[in-house]
PDB file of C-alpha atoms in Angstrom:
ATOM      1  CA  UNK I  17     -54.270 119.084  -7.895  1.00 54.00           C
ATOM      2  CA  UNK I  18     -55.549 117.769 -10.868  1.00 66.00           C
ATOM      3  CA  UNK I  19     -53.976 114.191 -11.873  1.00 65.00           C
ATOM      4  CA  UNK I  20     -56.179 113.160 -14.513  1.00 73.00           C
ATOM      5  CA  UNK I  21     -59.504 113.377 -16.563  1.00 77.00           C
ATOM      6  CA  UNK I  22     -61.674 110.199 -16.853  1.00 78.00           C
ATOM      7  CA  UNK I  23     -64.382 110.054 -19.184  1.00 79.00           C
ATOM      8  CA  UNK I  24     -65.683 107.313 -16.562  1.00 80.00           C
ATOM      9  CA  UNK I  25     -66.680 108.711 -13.053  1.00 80.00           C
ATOM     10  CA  UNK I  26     -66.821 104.968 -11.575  1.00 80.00           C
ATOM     11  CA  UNK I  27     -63.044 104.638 -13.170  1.00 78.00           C
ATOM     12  CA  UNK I  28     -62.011 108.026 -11.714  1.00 80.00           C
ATOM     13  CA  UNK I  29     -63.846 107.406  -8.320  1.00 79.00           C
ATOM     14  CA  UNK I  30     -61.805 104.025  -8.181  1.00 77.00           C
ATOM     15  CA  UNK I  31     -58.321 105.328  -9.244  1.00 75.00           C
ATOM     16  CA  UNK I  32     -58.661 108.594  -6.577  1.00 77.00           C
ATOM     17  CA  UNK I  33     -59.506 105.720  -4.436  1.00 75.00           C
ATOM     18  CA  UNK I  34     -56.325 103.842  -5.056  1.00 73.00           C
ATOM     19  CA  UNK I  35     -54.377 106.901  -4.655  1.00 72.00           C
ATOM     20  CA  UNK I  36     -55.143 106.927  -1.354  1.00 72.00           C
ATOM     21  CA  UNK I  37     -54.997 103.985  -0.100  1.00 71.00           C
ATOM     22  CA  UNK I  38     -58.633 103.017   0.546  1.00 62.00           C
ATOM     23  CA  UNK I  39     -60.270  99.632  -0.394  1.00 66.00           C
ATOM     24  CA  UNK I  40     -61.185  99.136  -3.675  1.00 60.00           C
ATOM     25  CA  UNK I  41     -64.547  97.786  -4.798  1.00 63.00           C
ATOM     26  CA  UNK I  42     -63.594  95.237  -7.348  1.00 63.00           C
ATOM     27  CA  UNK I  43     -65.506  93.100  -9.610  1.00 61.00           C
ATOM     28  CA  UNK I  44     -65.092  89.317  -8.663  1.00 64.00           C
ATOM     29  CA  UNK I  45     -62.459  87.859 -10.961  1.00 65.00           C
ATOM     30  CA  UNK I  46     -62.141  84.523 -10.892  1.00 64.00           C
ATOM     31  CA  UNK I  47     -60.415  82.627 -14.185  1.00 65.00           C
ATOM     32  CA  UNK I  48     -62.761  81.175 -16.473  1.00 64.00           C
ATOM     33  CA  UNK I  49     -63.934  77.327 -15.794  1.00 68.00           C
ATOM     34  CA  UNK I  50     -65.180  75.310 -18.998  1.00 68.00           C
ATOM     35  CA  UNK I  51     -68.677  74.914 -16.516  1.00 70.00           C
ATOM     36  CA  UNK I  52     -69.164  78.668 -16.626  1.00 72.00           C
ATOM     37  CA  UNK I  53     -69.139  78.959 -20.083  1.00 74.00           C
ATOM     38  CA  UNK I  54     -70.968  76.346 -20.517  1.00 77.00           C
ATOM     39  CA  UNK I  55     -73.747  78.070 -18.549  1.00 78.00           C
ATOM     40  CA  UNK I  56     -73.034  81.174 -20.200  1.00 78.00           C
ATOM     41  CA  UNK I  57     -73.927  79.719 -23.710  1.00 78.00           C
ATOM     42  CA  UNK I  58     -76.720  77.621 -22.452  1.00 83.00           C
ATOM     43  CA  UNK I  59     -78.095  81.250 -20.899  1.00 85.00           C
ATOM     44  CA  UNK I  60     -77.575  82.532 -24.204  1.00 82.00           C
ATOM     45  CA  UNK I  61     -79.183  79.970 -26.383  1.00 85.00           C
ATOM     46  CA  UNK I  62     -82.369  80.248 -24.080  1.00 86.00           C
ATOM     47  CA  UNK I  63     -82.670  83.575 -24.825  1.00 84.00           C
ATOM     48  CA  UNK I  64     -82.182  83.433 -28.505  1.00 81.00           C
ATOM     49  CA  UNK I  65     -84.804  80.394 -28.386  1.00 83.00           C
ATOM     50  CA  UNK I  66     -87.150  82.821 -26.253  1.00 80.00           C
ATOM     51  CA  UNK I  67     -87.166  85.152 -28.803  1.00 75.00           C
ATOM     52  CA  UNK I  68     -87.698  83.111 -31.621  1.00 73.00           C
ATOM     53  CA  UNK I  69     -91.029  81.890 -30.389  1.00 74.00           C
ATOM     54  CA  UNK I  70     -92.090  85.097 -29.875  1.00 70.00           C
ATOM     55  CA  UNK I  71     -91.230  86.690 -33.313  1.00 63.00           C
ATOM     56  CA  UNK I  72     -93.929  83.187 -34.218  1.00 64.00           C
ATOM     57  CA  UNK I  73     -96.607  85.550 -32.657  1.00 61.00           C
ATOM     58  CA  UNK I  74     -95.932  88.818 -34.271  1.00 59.00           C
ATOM     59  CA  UNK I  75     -97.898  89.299 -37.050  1.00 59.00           C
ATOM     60  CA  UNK I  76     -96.795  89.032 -40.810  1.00 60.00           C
ATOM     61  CA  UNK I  77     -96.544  93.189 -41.249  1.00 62.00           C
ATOM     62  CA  UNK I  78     -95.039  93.960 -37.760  1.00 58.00           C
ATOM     63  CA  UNK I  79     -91.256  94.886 -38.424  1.00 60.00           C
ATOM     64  CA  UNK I  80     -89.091  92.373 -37.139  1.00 57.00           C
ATOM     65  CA  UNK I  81     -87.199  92.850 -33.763  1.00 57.00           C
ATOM     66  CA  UNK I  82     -83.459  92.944 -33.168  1.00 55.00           C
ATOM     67  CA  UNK I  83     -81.913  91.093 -30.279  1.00 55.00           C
ATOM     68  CA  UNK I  84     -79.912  93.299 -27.834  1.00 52.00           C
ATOM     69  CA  UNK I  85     -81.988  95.972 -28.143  1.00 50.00           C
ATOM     70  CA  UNK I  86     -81.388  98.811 -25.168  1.00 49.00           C
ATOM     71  CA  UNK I  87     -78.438 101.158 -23.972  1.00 51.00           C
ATOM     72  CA  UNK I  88     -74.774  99.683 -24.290  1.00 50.00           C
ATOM     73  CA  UNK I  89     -75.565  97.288 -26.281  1.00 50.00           C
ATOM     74  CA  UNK I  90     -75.363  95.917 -29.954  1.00 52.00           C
ATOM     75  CA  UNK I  91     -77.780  99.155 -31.784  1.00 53.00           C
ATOM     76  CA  UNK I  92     -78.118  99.257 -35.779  1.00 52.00           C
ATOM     77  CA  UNK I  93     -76.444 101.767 -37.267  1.00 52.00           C
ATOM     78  CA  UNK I  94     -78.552 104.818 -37.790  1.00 58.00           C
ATOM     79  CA  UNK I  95     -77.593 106.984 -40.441  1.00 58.00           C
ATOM     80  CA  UNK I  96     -75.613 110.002 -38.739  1.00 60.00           C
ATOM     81  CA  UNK I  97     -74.184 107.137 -36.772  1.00 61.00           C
ATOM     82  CA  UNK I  98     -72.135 105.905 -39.671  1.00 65.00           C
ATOM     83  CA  UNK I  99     -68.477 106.951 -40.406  1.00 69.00           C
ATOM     84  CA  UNK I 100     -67.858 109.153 -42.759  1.00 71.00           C
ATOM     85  CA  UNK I 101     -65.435 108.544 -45.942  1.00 73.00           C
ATOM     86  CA  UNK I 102     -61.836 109.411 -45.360  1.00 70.00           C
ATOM     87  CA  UNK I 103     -60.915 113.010 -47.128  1.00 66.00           C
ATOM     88  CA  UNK I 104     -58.488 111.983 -50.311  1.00 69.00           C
ATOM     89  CA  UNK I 105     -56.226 115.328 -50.546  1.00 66.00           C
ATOM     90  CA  UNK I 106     -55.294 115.859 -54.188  1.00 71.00           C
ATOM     91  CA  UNK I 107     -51.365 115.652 -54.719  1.00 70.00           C
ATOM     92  CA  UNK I 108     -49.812 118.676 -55.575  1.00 75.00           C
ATOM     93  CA  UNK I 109     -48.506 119.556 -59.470  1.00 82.00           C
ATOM     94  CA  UNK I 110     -45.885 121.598 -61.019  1.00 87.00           C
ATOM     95  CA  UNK I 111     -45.677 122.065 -64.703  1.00 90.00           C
ATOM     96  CA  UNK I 112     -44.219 119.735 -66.336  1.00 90.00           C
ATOM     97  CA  UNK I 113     -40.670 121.964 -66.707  1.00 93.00           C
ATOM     98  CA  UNK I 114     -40.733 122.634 -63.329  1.00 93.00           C
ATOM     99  CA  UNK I 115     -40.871 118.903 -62.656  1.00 92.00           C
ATOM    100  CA  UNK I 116     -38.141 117.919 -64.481  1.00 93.00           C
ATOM    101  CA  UNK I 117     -36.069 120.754 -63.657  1.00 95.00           C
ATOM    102  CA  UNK I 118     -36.406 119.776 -60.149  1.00 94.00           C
ATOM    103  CA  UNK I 119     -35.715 116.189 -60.612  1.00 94.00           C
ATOM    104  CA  UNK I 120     -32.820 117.015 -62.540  1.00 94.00           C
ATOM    105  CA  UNK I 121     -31.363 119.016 -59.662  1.00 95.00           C
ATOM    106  CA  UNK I 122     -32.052 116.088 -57.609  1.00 93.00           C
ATOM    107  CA  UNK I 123     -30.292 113.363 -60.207  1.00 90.00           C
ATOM    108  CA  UNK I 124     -27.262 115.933 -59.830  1.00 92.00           C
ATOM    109  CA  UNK I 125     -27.030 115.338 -56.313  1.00 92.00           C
ATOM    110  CA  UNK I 126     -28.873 118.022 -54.566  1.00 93.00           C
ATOM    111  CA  UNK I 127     -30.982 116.558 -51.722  1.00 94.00           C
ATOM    112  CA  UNK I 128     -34.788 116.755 -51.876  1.00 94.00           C
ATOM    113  CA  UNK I 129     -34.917 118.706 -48.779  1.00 92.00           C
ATOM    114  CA  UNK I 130     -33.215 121.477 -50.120  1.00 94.00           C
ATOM    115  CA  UNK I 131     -34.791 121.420 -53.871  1.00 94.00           C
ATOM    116  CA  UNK I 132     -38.425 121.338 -52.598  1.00 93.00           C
ATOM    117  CA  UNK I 133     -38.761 125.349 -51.377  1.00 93.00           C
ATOM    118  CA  UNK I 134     -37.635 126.342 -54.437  1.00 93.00           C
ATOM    119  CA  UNK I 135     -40.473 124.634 -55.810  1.00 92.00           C
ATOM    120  CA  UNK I 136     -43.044 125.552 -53.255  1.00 90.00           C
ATOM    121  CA  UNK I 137     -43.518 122.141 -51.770  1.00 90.00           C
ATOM    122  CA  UNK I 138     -42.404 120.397 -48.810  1.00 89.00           C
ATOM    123  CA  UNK I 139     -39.949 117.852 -48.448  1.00 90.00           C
ATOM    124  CA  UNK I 140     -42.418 114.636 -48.070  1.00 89.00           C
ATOM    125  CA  UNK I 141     -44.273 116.067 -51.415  1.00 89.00           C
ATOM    126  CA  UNK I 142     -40.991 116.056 -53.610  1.00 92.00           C
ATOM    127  CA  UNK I 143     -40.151 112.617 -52.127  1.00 92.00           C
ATOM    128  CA  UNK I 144     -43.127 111.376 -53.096  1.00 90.00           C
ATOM    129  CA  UNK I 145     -43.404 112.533 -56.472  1.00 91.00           C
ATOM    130  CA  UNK I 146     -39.652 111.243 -57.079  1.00 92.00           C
ATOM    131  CA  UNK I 147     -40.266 107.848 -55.662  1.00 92.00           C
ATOM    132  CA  UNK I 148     -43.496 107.933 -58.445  1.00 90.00           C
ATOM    133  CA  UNK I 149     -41.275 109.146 -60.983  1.00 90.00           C
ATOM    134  CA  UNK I 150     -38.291 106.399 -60.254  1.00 90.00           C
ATOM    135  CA  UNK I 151     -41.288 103.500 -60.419  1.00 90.00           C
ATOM    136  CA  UNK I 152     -42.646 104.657 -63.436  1.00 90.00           C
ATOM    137  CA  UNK I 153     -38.606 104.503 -64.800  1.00 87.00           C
ATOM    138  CA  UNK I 154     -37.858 101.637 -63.682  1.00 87.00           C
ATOM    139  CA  UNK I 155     -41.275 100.018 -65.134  1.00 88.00           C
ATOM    140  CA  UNK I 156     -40.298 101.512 -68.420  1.00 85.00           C
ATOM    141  CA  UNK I 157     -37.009  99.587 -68.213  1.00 84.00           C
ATOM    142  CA  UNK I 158     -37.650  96.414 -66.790  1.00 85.00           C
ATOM    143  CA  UNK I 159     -40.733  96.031 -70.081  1.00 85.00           C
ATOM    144  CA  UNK I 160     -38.129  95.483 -72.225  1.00 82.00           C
ATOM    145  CA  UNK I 161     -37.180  92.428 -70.564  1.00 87.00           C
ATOM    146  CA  UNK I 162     -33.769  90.521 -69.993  1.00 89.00           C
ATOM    147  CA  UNK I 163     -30.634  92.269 -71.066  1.00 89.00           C
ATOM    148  CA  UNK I 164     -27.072  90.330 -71.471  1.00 91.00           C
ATOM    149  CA  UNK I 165     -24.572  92.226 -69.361  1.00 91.00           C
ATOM    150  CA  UNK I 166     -21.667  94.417 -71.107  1.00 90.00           C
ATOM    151  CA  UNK I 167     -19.387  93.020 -68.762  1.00 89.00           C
ATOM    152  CA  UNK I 168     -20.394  89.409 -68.086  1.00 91.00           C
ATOM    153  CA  UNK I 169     -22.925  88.931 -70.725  1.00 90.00           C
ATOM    154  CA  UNK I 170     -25.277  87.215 -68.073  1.00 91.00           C
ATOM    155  CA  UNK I 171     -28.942  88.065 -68.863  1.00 92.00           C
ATOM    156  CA  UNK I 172     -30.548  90.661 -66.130  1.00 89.00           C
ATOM    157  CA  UNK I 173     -33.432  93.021 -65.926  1.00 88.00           C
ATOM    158  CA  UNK I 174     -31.632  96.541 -66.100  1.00 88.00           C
ATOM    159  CA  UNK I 175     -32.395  99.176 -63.190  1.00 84.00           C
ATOM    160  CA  UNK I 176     -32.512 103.159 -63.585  1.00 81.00           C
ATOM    161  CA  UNK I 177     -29.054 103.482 -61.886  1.00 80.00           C
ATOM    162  CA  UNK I 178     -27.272 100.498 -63.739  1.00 82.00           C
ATOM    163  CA  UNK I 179     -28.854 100.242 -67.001  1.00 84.00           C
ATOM    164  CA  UNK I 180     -26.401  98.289 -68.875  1.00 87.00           C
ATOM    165  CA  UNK I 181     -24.592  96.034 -65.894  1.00 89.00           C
ATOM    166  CA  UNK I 182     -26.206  93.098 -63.955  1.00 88.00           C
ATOM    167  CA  UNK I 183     -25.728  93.272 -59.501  1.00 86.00           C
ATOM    168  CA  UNK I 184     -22.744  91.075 -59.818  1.00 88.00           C
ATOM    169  CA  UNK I 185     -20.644  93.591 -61.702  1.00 88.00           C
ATOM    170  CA  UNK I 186     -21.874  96.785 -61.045  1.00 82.00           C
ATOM    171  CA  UNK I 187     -20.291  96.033 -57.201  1.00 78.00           C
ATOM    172  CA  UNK I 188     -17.362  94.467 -58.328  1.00 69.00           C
TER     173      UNK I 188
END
């Protein structure tokens, strides 16, 4: 009976282990103490001093040596090591009637999820391209700055859906 796949045979070996019932082999954890980090730096700062005299000896031309050098621990990246750019995939486009047929379908009342087959795109495209096409709107409005309302005549930016009445009495 297969239970799981480990990419670790120690971790595997411990958990089929655990299933059943055997002692474990655990590391000893005991909680930090400010004295064992203290000798953990201090270990650390030897070594870094250690290795600073002997890049002194090396001569001029030699290429300098990185600390930590060996398996599992902090390599330079080598060249096919190095991640690769994320893919950009290029947005769909309809022609320029089809667009604004299709948006006008949606102003109407039609919901994107239904419009978008017709157009040969799926629902998240459509949404996306008439969120764009609502921020580019409302951009256009809102550059002509403050408007007095027709109702109130209180000054407000205007919005795509309530051009000519401020929050206050477009709810009222």
């Amino acid at each position: 009976m297969t239970v799981g796949i480990f990419p670790d045979r120690d971790m595997a070996s411990r958990f089929s282990a655990f299933l059943r019932d055997e002692e474990v082999e655990l590391p000893d954890c005991r909680p930090p103490a400010f004295a064992a980090a203290a000798a953990d730096v201090a270990e650390a700062e030897a070594e870094a001093e250690a290795l600073a005299e002997s890049e002194e000896h090396l001569p001029s031309d030699a290429p300098p040596r990185l600390p930590f050098e060996g398996p599992g621990r902090c390599m330079p990246d080598r060249e096919d090591d190095r991640p690769m750019p994320p893919a950009f995939i290029k947005a769909p486009t309809l022609p320029a009637e089809a667009t604004a047929a299709a948006f006008a379908r949606i102003q109407t009342g039609e919901r994107i999820g239904e419009v978008a087959p017709d157009f040969g795109l799926t629902m998240a495209q459509l949404r996306a391209m008439w969120a764009n096409h609502r921020r580019q709107m409302q951009k256009h409005i809102a550059e002509s700055g403050r408007q007095p309302c027709v109702l109130c005549a209180k000054p407000f930016v205007p919005s795509v859906d309530h051009p000519d009445t401020c929050a206050r009495c477009r709810h009222a």
